[in-house]
XYZ file of C-alpha atoms in Angstrom:
181
model
C -24.158 -32.699 64.244
C -26.330 -34.119 61.436
C -23.655 -33.288 58.868
C -20.793 -34.550 61.088
C -22.556 -37.861 61.787
C -23.345 -38.352 58.101
C -19.912 -37.336 56.794
C -18.110 -39.443 59.407
C -20.303 -42.455 58.474
C -21.215 -42.988 62.128
C -24.307 -44.998 61.234
C -28.066 -44.527 61.228
C -28.516 -44.303 65.048
C -26.230 -41.248 65.191
C -27.827 -39.620 62.147
C -31.306 -40.342 63.572
C -30.273 -38.884 66.927
C -28.873 -35.719 65.366
C -31.893 -35.313 63.062
C -34.421 -35.843 65.864
C -32.514 -33.414 68.080
C -32.511 -30.760 65.373
C -36.213 -31.325 64.675
C -37.155 -31.081 68.353
C -35.104 -27.956 68.919
C -36.420 -26.250 65.799
C -40.069 -27.087 66.486
C -39.844 -26.488 70.217
C -39.381 -22.813 69.402
C -43.138 -22.444 69.127
C -44.500 -19.779 71.457
C -45.101 -22.241 74.272
C -41.875 -24.233 74.298
C -38.845 -21.927 74.438
C -37.951 -23.119 77.953
C -38.121 -26.725 76.798
C -35.948 -25.936 73.767
C -33.199 -24.589 76.017
C -33.530 -27.582 78.333
C -33.306 -30.102 75.485
C -30.287 -28.310 74.026
C -28.440 -29.088 77.290
C -28.685 -32.803 76.373
C -25.897 -32.184 73.884
C -23.359 -31.303 76.588
C -21.837 -34.776 76.270
C -21.531 -34.638 72.464
C -18.260 -32.614 72.289
C -16.604 -35.224 74.528
C -17.949 -38.026 72.322
C -16.652 -36.278 69.197
C -13.254 -35.684 70.844
C -13.136 -39.339 71.859
C -13.963 -40.423 68.291
C -11.234 -38.207 66.848
C -8.666 -39.520 69.334
C -9.586 -43.096 68.346
C -9.254 -42.169 64.658
C -5.808 -40.687 65.362
C -4.826 -43.748 67.418
C -4.308 -41.634 70.535
C -6.178 -43.909 72.937
C -3.171 -44.115 75.241
C -3.270 -40.423 76.198
C -4.577 -38.720 79.298
C -6.823 -36.621 77.033
C -8.506 -39.799 75.820
C -8.971 -41.016 79.401
C -10.587 -37.715 80.379
C -12.807 -37.651 77.268
C -13.842 -41.267 77.847
C -14.754 -40.908 81.513
C -16.141 -37.391 81.032
C -18.404 -38.535 78.222
C -19.738 -41.484 80.255
C -20.458 -39.312 83.300
C -21.965 -36.426 81.321
C -24.120 -38.757 79.230
C -25.600 -40.630 82.178
C -26.069 -37.617 84.440
C -27.477 -35.243 81.838
C -29.485 -37.530 79.575
C -30.718 -40.064 82.120
C -30.696 -37.960 85.286
C -32.151 -34.767 83.858
C -33.262 -35.518 80.293
C -35.732 -38.305 80.896
C -37.475 -36.697 83.894
C -37.510 -33.384 81.984
C -39.161 -35.134 79.062
C -41.912 -36.409 81.340
C -42.606 -32.861 82.565
C -42.475 -31.532 78.999
C -44.944 -34.196 77.816
C -47.250 -33.251 80.684
C -47.067 -29.545 79.776
C -47.630 -30.281 76.077
C -50.667 -32.466 76.733
C -52.141 -29.862 79.098
C -51.708 -27.141 76.462
C -53.257 -29.343 73.767
C -56.251 -30.064 76.005
C -56.650 -26.361 76.778
C -56.949 -25.644 73.049
C -54.215 -23.002 72.969
C -54.649 -21.302 69.553
C -50.874 -20.845 69.188
C -50.355 -24.592 68.976
C -50.114 -26.619 65.826
C -51.157 -30.044 67.174
C -49.492 -32.025 64.383
C -46.144 -30.397 65.190
C -46.574 -31.154 68.896
C -47.369 -34.820 68.195
C -44.425 -35.265 65.826
C -42.138 -33.486 68.305
C -43.356 -35.811 71.054
C -42.601 -38.814 68.811
C -39.101 -37.453 68.122
C -38.610 -36.971 71.861
C -39.653 -40.565 72.448
C -37.182 -41.710 69.762
C -34.369 -39.717 71.405
C -35.173 -41.117 74.827
C -35.176 -44.632 73.365
C -31.766 -44.040 71.789
C -30.517 -42.592 75.082
C -31.647 -45.727 76.938
C -29.907 -47.927 74.361
C -26.666 -45.910 74.300
C -26.734 -45.424 78.062
C -26.981 -49.173 78.570
C -23.840 -49.560 76.428
C -22.063 -46.894 78.488
C -23.121 -48.650 81.707
C -21.901 -51.980 80.316
C -18.478 -50.415 79.715
C -18.416 -48.966 83.230
C -19.442 -52.373 84.640
C -16.652 -54.100 82.678
C -14.203 -51.563 84.072
C -15.485 -52.046 87.632
C -15.319 -55.862 87.330
C -11.808 -55.608 85.951
C -10.678 -53.490 88.878
C -12.358 -55.776 91.377
C -10.767 -58.895 89.887
C -7.238 -57.573 89.751
C -7.333 -55.862 93.125
C -4.322 -54.117 94.585
C -1.221 -56.232 94.492
C 1.581 -55.804 96.953
C 3.824 -54.219 94.310
C 1.537 -51.288 93.513
C 2.089 -47.871 94.987
C -0.753 -46.534 97.149
C -3.307 -44.671 95.060
C -2.205 -46.201 91.759
C -4.908 -47.712 89.557
C -5.398 -51.441 89.835
C -5.561 -51.750 86.026
C -3.146 -50.302 83.554
C -4.544 -47.347 81.625
C -4.804 -49.216 78.329
C -6.958 -51.979 79.874
C -9.227 -49.431 81.551
C -9.727 -47.602 78.266
C -10.493 -50.853 76.480
C -13.149 -51.711 79.047
C -14.886 -48.342 78.641
C -14.972 -48.605 74.848
C -18.455 -49.415 73.506
C -18.751 -53.047 72.474
C -19.616 -52.135 68.900
C -16.862 -49.536 68.436
C -15.099 -49.740 65.097
C -11.398 -48.994 65.011
C -10.079 -47.230 61.875
C -8.242 -49.363 59.337
C -4.561 -48.894 58.583
C -3.703 -47.126 55.402
């Protein structure tokens, strides 16, 4: 992910996220943190959907059902996994790490634990920031549906917004569309 984010010029937040994730996973493989390493690796479950979404935007395929599924799937996976499980899991991991440091476990390298904790804090901060952008897109979509409502000409069960408008509302506010050429 570090190489993909760098090569695709996705910006410093993505490169920082990928680098911190790699650092945490690598250093969490100390004798006391294998369970945490597996747990933190699950945070990346939303990344394939984000990468698919980015590729579909680059190929100008935002009008497809695949894009709709990637868009909604990414938003749901991100919020559920990173906010619902990731942040509470980080609190438990911090608690375990501090308890092990206080116990003086000889297997620990305290400097690695502290830097890993800082990287975890950085990832959680990025997840709050990105999650707020995802929620803003969901809120725009919900407001759009509420404003348009169901008109008399719509078939039962049909969306109240056309697909293109819904996709536009879920797009992050700072998304950059590829240039022609």
